[in-house]
Coordinates of N, CA and C in Angstrom, one line a residue:
M1 N 7.1 0.9 -16.8 CA 8.2 0.6 -16.0 C 8.0 -0.4 -14.9
K2 N 8.8 -1.3 -14.7 CA 8.6 -2.4 -13.7 C 9.5 -2.1 -12.5
L3 N 8.8 -2.0 -11.3 CA 9.4 -1.8 -10.1 C 9.5 -3.1 -9.2
R4 N 10.6 -3.2 -8.6 CA 10.9 -4.4 -7.6 C 11.3 -3.8 -6.3
P5 N 10.5 -3.8 -5.2 CA 10.9 -3.2 -4.1 C 12.0 -4.2 -3.3
L6 N 12.7 -3.5 -2.4 CA 13.9 -4.2 -1.8 C 13.4 -4.7 -0.5
H7 N 14.0 -5.7 0.0 CA 13.6 -6.4 1.3 C 12.2 -6.4 1.7
D8 N 11.8 -5.6 2.8 CA 10.4 -5.9 3.3 C 9.5 -4.8 2.9
R9 N 9.9 -4.3 1.7 CA 9.0 -2.9 1.2 C 7.9 -3.6 0.2
V10 N 6.8 -2.9 0.2 CA 5.8 -3.1 -0.7 C 5.4 -2.0 -1.5
I11 N 5.0 -2.1 -2.8 CA 4.5 -0.9 -3.5 C 3.0 -1.0 -3.6
I12 N 2.2 -0.1 -3.3 CA 0.8 0.0 -3.2 C 0.3 1.1 -4.1
K13 N -0.9 0.7 -4.8 CA -1.8 1.7 -5.5 C -2.9 1.9 -4.7
R14 N -3.2 3.1 -4.4 CA -4.4 3.5 -3.6 C -5.6 3.2 -4.4
L15 N -6.7 2.6 -3.7 CA -8.0 2.4 -4.2 C -8.8 3.7 -4.2
E16 N -9.6 3.9 -5.2 CA -10.5 5.1 -5.1 C -11.3 5.2 -3.8
A17 N -11.3 6.6 -3.3 CA -12.2 6.7 -2.2 C -13.7 6.7 -2.4
E18 N -14.5 6.5 -1.5 CA -15.9 6.4 -1.6 C -16.4 7.9 -2.0
T19 N -17.3 8.0 -3.0 CA -17.8 9.4 -3.3 C -19.2 9.5 -2.9
K20 N -19.7 8.5 -2.1 CA -21.1 8.7 -1.6 C -21.0 8.1 -0.2
S21 N -21.7 8.8 0.7 CA -21.7 8.3 2.0 C -22.8 7.2 2.2
A22 N -22.9 6.6 3.4 CA -23.8 5.6 3.8 C -25.2 6.0 3.5
G23 N -25.6 7.2 3.8 CA -26.9 7.9 3.7 C -27.3 8.2 2.2
G24 N -26.2 8.0 1.3 CA -26.6 8.3 -0.1 C -26.1 9.9 -0.4
I25 N -25.5 10.7 0.4 CA -24.9 12.1 0.1 C -23.7 11.9 -0.7
V26 N -23.6 12.6 -1.8 CA -22.5 12.7 -2.6 C -21.4 13.5 -1.9
I27 N -20.2 13.0 -1.9 CA -19.1 13.9 -1.1 C -18.3 14.5 -2.2
P28 N -18.1 15.8 -2.3 CA -17.2 16.5 -3.2 C -15.8 16.0 -3.1
D29 N -14.9 16.2 -4.2 CA -13.6 15.7 -4.1 C -12.8 16.6 -3.1
S30 N -13.1 17.8 -2.8 CA -12.3 18.7 -2.0 C -12.6 18.3 -0.6
A31 N -13.6 17.6 -0.3 CA -14.0 17.1 1.0 C -13.5 15.7 1.4
T32 N -13.1 14.8 0.4 CA -12.7 13.5 0.6 C -11.3 13.4 1.3
E33 N -11.2 12.5 2.0 CA -9.7 12.3 2.5 C -9.0 11.2 1.6
K34 N -7.7 11.1 1.9 CA -7.1 10.1 1.1 C -7.4 8.7 1.4
P35 N -7.6 7.8 0.4 CA -8.1 6.5 0.9 C -6.9 5.8 1.7
V36 N -7.2 4.9 2.6 CA -6.4 4.1 3.4 C -6.4 2.6 3.0
R37 N -7.1 2.4 1.8 CA -7.1 1.1 1.2 C -6.3 1.2 -0.1
G38 N -5.7 0.0 -0.4 CA -4.9 -0.1 -1.6 C -4.8 -1.4 -2.1
E39 N -4.2 -1.6 -3.2 CA -3.8 -2.9 -3.7 C -2.3 -3.0 -4.0
V40 N -1.8 -4.2 -3.5 CA -0.3 -4.4 -3.5 C 0.0 -4.6 -5.1
I41 N 1.0 -3.8 -5.6 CA 1.4 -3.8 -6.8 C 2.7 -4.9 -6.9
A42 N 3.6 -4.8 -6.1 CA 4.7 -5.5 -6.0 C 5.3 -5.7 -4.4
A43 N 5.9 -6.8 -4.3 CA 6.5 -7.0 -2.9 C 8.0 -7.4 -3.0
G44 N 8.7 -7.0 -1.9 CA 10.0 -7.5 -1.8 C 10.3 -8.8 -1.5
A45 N 11.5 -9.4 -1.3 CA 11.7 -10.8 -1.0 C 11.3 -11.2 0.6
G46 N 11.5 -10.1 1.4 CA 11.3 -10.3 2.9 C 12.3 -9.7 3.7
K47 N 11.9 -9.7 4.9 CA 12.9 -9.0 5.9 C 14.1 -9.8 6.4
I48 N 15.2 -9.3 6.2 CA 16.4 -9.8 6.8 C 16.5 -9.9 8.2
L49 N 16.5 -11.2 9.0 CA 16.4 -11.2 10.4 C 18.0 -11.2 10.8
E50 N 18.2 -10.9 12.1 CA 19.5 -10.8 12.7 C 20.6 -11.9 12.5
D51 N 19.9 -13.2 12.3 CA 20.7 -14.4 12.0 C 21.1 -14.6 10.5
G52 N 20.5 -13.6 9.7 CA 20.9 -13.7 8.2 C 19.8 -14.3 7.5
K53 N 18.8 -14.9 8.1 CA 17.7 -15.6 7.4 C 16.8 -14.6 6.9
V54 N 16.0 -14.9 5.8 CA 15.0 -14.0 5.2 C 13.7 -14.5 5.6
R55 N 12.9 -13.6 6.3 CA 11.5 -13.9 6.5 C 10.6 -13.5 5.4
P56 N 9.9 -14.4 4.6 CA 9.0 -13.9 3.6 C 8.0 -12.8 3.9
I57 N 7.7 -12.0 3.0 CA 6.4 -11.1 3.3 C 5.1 -11.8 3.3
A58 N 4.2 -11.4 4.1 CA 2.9 -12.1 4.3 C 1.9 -11.6 3.2
V59 N 2.3 -10.6 2.3 CA 1.3 -10.3 1.4 C 1.9 -10.5 0.0
K60 N 1.2 -10.5 -1.1 CA 1.8 -10.7 -2.5 C 0.9 -9.8 -3.5
A61 N 1.4 -9.6 -4.6 CA 0.7 -8.7 -5.5 C -0.6 -9.2 -5.8
G62 N -1.5 -8.1 -5.8 CA -2.9 -8.4 -6.1 C -3.7 -8.3 -4.8
D63 N -3.1 -8.4 -3.6 CA -3.8 -8.4 -2.3 C -4.3 -7.0 -2.2
K64 N -5.4 -6.8 -1.6 CA -6.1 -5.6 -1.0 C -5.7 -5.4 0.3
V65 N -5.2 -4.2 0.8 CA -4.6 -4.0 2.1 C -5.2 -2.7 2.7
L66 N -5.2 -2.6 4.1 CA -5.3 -1.4 4.8 C -4.1 -0.8 5.3
F67 N -3.9 0.5 5.3 CA -2.6 0.9 5.8 C -3.0 2.3 6.6
G68 N -2.0 2.8 7.4 CA -2.1 4.1 8.1 C -2.3 5.3 7.1
K69 N -3.0 6.2 7.7 CA -3.3 7.4 6.8 C -2.0 8.1 6.3
Y70 N -0.9 8.2 7.2 CA 0.3 8.8 6.8 C 1.4 7.9 6.7
S71 N 1.3 6.7 6.3 CA 2.3 5.7 6.0 C 2.8 5.8 4.6
G72 N 4.1 5.5 4.6 CA 4.7 5.3 3.2 C 5.3 6.5 2.6
T73 N 5.8 6.4 1.6 CA 6.4 7.4 0.8 C 5.8 7.5 -0.6
E74 N 5.2 8.6 -0.9 CA 4.5 8.7 -2.2 C 5.5 9.0 -3.4
V75 N 5.4 8.2 -4.5 CA 6.2 8.3 -5.7 C 5.3 8.3 -6.8
K76 N 5.8 9.1 -7.8 CA 5.0 9.1 -9.1 C 5.7 8.5 -10.2
I77 N 5.2 7.4 -10.7 CA 5.9 6.6 -11.8 C 5.1 6.5 -13.0
D78 N 5.7 7.0 -14.2 CA 4.8 7.0 -15.4 C 3.3 7.7 -15.2
G79 N 3.3 8.8 -14.5 CA 2.0 9.5 -14.2 C 1.1 8.8 -13.3
E80 N 1.5 7.7 -12.6 CA 0.8 7.1 -11.6 C 1.3 7.3 -10.3
E81 N 0.5 7.6 -9.3 CA 0.8 7.9 -8.0 C 0.9 6.6 -7.3
L82 N 2.0 6.1 -6.6 CA 2.1 4.9 -5.9 C 2.7 5.3 -4.5
L83 N 2.6 4.3 -3.6 CA 3.1 4.3 -2.2 C 4.2 3.3 -2.0
V84 N 5.3 3.6 -1.5 CA 6.3 2.6 -1.0 C 6.3 2.6 0.5
M85 N 6.0 1.5 1.0 CA 6.1 1.3 2.5 C 6.6 0.0 3.0
R86 N 7.0 0.0 4.3 CA 7.4 -1.3 4.7 C 6.3 -2.2 5.1
E87 N 6.5 -3.5 5.2 CA 5.3 -4.4 5.5 C 4.8 -4.2 6.8
E88 N 5.6 -3.5 7.8 CA 5.1 -3.5 9.2 C 4.1 -2.2 9.1
D89 N 4.1 -1.3 8.3 CA 3.1 -0.2 8.1 C 1.7 -0.7 7.6
L90 N 1.5 -1.9 7.1 CA 0.2 -2.5 6.6 C -0.5 -2.9 7.9
L91 N -1.8 -2.5 8.0 CA -2.5 -3.0 9.1 C -3.2 -4.3 8.9
A92 N -3.9 -4.5 7.7 CA -4.6 -5.6 7.6 C -4.7 -6.0 6.0
V93 N -5.1 -7.3 5.7 CA -5.3 -7.8 4.3 C -6.9 -7.9 4.3
I94 N -7.4 -7.2 3.2 CA -8.9 -7.3 3.0 C -9.2 -8.6 2.3
E95 N -9.9 -9.6 2.8 CA -10.3 -10.9 2.2 C -11.7 -10.7 1.7
A96 N -12.1 -10.8 0.3 CA -13.2 -10.7 -0.1 C -14.2 -12.1 0.1

């Protein structure tokens, strides 16, 4: 299924959480937190400003981003868990 978010919303797929600490200790699944990193799957056209103009979104499909721990709305599409959130909920773009 293809999704197209409206206005200033983006669809994000969470990236897998680290299963090993910096010291080499393996972290069990029950102790890991939800990852706050993800990949943008789709982005809307942009935010509609008060004067009616559309400001384009700063991220595009394929960008790796950081977002708040409790940001967005979780949806399950075709068995895949995705997040839908506004662009303003994104904290940063990860540049490799």
